[in-house]
CSV table of C-alpha atoms in Angstrom, one decimal:
chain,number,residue,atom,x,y,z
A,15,UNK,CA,37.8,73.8,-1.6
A,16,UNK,CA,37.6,75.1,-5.2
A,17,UNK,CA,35.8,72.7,-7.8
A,18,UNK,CA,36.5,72.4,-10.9
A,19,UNK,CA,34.2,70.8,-13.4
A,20,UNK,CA,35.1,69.4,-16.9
A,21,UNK,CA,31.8,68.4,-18.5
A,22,UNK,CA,32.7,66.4,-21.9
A,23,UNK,CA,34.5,63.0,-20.9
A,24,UNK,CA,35.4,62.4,-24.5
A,25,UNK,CA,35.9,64.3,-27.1
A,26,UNK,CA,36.8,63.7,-30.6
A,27,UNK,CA,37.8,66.0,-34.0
A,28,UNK,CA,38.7,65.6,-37.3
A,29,UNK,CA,42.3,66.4,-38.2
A,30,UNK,CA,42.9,69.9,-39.2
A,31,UNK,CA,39.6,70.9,-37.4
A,32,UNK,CA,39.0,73.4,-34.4
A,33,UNK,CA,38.1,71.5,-31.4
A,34,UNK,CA,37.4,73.7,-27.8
A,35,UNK,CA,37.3,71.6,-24.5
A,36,UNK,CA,35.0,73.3,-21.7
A,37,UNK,CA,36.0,74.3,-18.3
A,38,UNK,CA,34.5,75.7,-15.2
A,39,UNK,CA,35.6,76.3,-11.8
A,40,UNK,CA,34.2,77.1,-8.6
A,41,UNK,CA,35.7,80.1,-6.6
A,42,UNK,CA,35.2,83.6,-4.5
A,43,UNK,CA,38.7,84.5,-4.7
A,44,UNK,CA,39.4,87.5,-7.4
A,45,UNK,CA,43.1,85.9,-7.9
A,46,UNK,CA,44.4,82.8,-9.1
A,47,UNK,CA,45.8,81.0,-12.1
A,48,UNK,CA,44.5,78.8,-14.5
A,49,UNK,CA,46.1,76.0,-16.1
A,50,UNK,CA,45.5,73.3,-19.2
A,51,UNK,CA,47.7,70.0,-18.7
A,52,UNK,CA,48.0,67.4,-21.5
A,53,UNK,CA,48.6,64.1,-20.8
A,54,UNK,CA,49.0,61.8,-23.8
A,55,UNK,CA,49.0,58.1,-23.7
A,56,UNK,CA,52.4,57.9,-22.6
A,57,UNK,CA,51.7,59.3,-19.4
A,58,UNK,CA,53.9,62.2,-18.6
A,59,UNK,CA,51.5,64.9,-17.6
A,60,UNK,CA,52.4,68.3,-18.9
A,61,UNK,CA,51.7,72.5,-19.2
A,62,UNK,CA,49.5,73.1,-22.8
A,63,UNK,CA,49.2,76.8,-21.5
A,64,UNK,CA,48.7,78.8,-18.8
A,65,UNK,CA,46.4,82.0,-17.7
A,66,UNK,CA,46.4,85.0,-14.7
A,67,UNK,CA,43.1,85.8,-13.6
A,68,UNK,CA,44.3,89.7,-13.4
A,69,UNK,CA,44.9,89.5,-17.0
A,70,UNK,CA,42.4,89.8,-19.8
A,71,UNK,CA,44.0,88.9,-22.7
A,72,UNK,CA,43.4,85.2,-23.3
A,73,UNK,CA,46.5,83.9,-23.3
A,74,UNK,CA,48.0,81.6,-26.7
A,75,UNK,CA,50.6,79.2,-27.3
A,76,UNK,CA,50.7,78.6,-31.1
A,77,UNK,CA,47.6,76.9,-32.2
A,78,UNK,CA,46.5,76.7,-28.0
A,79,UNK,CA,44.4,79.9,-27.5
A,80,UNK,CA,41.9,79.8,-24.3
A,81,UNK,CA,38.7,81.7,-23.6
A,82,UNK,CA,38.8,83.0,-20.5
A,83,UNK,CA,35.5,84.3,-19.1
A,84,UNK,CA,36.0,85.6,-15.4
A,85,UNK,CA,32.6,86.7,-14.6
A,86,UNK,CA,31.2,83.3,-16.2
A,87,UNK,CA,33.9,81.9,-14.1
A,88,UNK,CA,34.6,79.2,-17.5
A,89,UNK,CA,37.9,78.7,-19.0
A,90,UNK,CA,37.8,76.8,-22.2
A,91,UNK,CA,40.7,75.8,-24.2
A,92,UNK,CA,40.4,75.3,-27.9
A,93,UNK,CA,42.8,73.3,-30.6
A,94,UNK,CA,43.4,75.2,-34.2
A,95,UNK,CA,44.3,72.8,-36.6
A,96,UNK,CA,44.4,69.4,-34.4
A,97,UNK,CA,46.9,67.2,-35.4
A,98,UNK,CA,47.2,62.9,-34.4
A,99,UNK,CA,49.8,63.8,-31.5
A,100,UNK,CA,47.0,66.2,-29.9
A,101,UNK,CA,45.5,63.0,-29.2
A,102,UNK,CA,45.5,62.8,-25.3
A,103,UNK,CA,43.8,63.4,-21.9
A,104,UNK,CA,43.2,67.0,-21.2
A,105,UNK,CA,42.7,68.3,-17.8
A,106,UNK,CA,42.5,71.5,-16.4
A,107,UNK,CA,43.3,73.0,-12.9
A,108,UNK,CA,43.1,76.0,-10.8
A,109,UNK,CA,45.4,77.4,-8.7
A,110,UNK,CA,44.8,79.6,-5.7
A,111,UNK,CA,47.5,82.3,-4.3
A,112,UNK,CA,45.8,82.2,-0.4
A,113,UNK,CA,46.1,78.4,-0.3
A,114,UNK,CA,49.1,78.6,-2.5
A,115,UNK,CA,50.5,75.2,-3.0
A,116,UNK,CA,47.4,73.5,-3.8
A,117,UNK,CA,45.8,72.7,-7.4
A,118,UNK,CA,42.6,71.4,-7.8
A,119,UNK,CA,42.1,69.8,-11.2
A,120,UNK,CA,39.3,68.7,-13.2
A,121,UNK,CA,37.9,64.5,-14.4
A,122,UNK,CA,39.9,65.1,-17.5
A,123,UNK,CA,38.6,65.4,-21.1
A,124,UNK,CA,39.6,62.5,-23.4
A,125,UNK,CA,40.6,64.1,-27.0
A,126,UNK,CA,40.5,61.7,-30.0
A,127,UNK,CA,41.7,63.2,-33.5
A,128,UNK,CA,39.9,61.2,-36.5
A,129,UNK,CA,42.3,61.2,-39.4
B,23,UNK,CA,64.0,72.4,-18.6
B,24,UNK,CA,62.3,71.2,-14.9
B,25,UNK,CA,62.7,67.6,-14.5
B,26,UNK,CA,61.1,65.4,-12.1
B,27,UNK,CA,61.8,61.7,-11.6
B,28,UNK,CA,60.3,59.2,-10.4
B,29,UNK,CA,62.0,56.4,-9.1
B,30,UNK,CA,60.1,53.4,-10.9
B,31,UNK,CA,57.6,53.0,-14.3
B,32,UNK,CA,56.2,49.9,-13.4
B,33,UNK,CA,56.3,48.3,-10.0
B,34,UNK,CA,54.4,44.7,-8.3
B,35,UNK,CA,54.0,44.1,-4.9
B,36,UNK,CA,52.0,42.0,-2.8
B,37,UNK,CA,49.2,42.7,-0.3
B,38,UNK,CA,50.6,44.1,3.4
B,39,UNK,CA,54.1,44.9,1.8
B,40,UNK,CA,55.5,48.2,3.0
B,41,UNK,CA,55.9,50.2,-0.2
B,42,UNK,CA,57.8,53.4,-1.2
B,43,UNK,CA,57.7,55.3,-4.3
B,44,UNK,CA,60.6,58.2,-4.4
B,45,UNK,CA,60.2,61.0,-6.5
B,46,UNK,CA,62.9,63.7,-7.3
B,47,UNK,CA,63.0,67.1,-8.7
B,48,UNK,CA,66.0,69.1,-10.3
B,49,UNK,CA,64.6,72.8,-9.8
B,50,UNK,CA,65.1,73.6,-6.1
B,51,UNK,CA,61.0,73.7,-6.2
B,52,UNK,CA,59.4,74.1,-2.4
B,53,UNK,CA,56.1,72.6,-3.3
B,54,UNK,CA,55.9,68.6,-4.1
B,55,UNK,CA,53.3,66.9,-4.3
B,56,UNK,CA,51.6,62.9,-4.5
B,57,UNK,CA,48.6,62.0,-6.5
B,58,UNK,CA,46.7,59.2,-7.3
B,59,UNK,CA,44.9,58.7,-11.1
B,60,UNK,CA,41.8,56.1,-11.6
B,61,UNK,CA,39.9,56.4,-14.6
B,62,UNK,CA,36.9,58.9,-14.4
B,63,UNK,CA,38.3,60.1,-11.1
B,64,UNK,CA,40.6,62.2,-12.6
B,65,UNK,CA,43.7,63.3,-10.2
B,66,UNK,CA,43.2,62.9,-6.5
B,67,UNK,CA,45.6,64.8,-4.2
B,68,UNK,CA,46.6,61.8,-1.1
B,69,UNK,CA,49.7,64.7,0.1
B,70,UNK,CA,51.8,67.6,-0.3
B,71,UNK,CA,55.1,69.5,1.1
B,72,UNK,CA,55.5,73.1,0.8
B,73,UNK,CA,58.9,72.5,3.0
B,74,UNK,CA,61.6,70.1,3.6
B,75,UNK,CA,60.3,67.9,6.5
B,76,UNK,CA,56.3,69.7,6.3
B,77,UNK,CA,53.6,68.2,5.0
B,78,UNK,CA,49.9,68.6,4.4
B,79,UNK,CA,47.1,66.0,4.1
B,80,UNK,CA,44.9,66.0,0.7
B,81,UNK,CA,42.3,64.4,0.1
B,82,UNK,CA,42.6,60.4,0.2
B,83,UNK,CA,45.8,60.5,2.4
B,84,UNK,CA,44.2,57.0,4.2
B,85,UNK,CA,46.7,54.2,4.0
B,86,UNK,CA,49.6,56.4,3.0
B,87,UNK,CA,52.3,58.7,4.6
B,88,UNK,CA,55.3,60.7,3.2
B,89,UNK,CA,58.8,62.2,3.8
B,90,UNK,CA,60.7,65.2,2.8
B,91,UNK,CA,64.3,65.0,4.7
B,92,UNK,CA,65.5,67.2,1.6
B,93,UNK,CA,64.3,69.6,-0.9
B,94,UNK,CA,64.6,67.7,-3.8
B,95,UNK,CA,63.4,64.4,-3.0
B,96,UNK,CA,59.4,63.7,-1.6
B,97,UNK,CA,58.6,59.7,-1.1
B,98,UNK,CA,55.3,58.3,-0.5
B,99,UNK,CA,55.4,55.4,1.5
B,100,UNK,CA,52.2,52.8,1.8
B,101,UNK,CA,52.3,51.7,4.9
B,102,UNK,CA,51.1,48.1,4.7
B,103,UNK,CA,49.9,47.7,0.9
B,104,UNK,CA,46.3,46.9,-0.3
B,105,UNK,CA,44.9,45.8,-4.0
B,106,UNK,CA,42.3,49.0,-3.4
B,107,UNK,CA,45.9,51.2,-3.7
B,108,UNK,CA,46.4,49.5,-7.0
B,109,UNK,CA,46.7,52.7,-9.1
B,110,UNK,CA,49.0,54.9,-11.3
B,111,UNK,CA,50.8,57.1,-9.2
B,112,UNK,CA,52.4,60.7,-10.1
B,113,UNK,CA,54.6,63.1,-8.2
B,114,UNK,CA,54.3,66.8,-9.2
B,115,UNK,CA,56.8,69.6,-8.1
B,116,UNK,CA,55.8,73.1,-8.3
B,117,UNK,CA,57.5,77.2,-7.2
B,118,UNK,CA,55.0,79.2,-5.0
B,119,UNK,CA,53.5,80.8,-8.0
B,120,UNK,CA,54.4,78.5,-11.3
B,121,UNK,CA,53.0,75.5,-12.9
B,122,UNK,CA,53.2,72.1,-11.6
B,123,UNK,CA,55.9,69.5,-13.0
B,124,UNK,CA,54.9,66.1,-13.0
B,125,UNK,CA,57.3,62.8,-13.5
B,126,UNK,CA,56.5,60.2,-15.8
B,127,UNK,CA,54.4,58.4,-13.4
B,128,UNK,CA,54.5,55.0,-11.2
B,129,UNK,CA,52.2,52.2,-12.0
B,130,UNK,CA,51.6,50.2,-9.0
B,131,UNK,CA,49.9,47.1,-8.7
B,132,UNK,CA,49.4,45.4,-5.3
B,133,UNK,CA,48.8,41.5,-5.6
């Protein structure tokens, strides 16, 4: 099975900072997706921002951008001006076309923004 | 916007109950899915359904089953409850090539 492997337990930023979250994954398949899930202390899990290993632009979702480093097999998200409500649980997961329905997901990353 | 529901927030039961959690999606999704959080463990996969009435073991599935009878509606059932299944538990739905969905989450504790 893939493995995916979030290194930093906790984080924390100041407000208005740049904070980036690490990511690596194990695989030998040339084709999958890439995901970041927020889940802030309310619970609901849900999609910060997605990426398709055949593409090479990083993909961005306002002041989400990832770096997505295929050979390096690393997928790091990063936080442009963090704001309190980015506070949260960050995980991130791969998904694999041949086994198709499953996701394997990372321990999680802890985010604290400092005001 | 997908929306996946999960039958109960907050739910107490007591040790050899027979327990079920329903979970129910809105997006005609094929793929559902049951997971299990603990703190530093991240998300553990116990099963999921790619089809109405299949299912495939993950990677706790001891001490839990499911059913799909329809496409919209995935319930994990613990068959004879124990405190070590004291957890939060989240349903997920998915397409066969988009993101995952989640619910809000059911926090179960077994007494």
């Amino acid at each position: 099975a893939q493995t995916v492997t979030q290194s930093q337990p906790e984080m924390s930023v100041q407000e208005a900072e740049t904070v980036t979250l690490s990511c690596t994954y194990d695989t030998s398949e040339s084709d999958y997706y890439l995901f970041w899930y927020k889940q802030p202390p309310s619970r609901q899990m849900i999609l910060v921002i997605r990426q398709e290993a055949y593409k090479q632009q990083n993909a961005t979702e306002n002041r989400f951008s990832v770096n997505f480093q295929k050979a390096a097999k690393s997928f790091s998200l990063k936080i442009s001006d963090s704001q309190l409500g980015d506070a949260a649980m960050y995980f991130c997961a791969y998904r694999s076309p041949l086994t198709g329905n499953q996701f394997y997901f990372g321990t999680g990353t802890s985010l604290t923004v400092i005001p | 916007d997908v929306k996946v529901t999960q039958s109960s927030r907050y739910l107490v039961k007591r040790t050899g109950e027979k327990v079920f959690l329903e979970c129910v999606q809105d997006m005609d999704h094929e793929n559902m899915f049951w997971y299990r959080q603990d703190p530093g463990l991240g998300l553990r996969l116990i099963y999921f359904s790619y089809d109405v009435k299949m299912k495939e073991k993950g990677d706790i599935p001891e001490g839990y089953s499911v059913s799909r009878e329809k496409k919209e509606r995935f319930s994990l059932i613990l068959e004879s409850a124990s405190t070590n299944q004291t957890s939060m538990y989240l349903c997920a739905s998915s397409s066969q090539r988009g993101p995952q969905h989640f619910g809000d989450g059911t926090r179960l504790s077994i007494l």
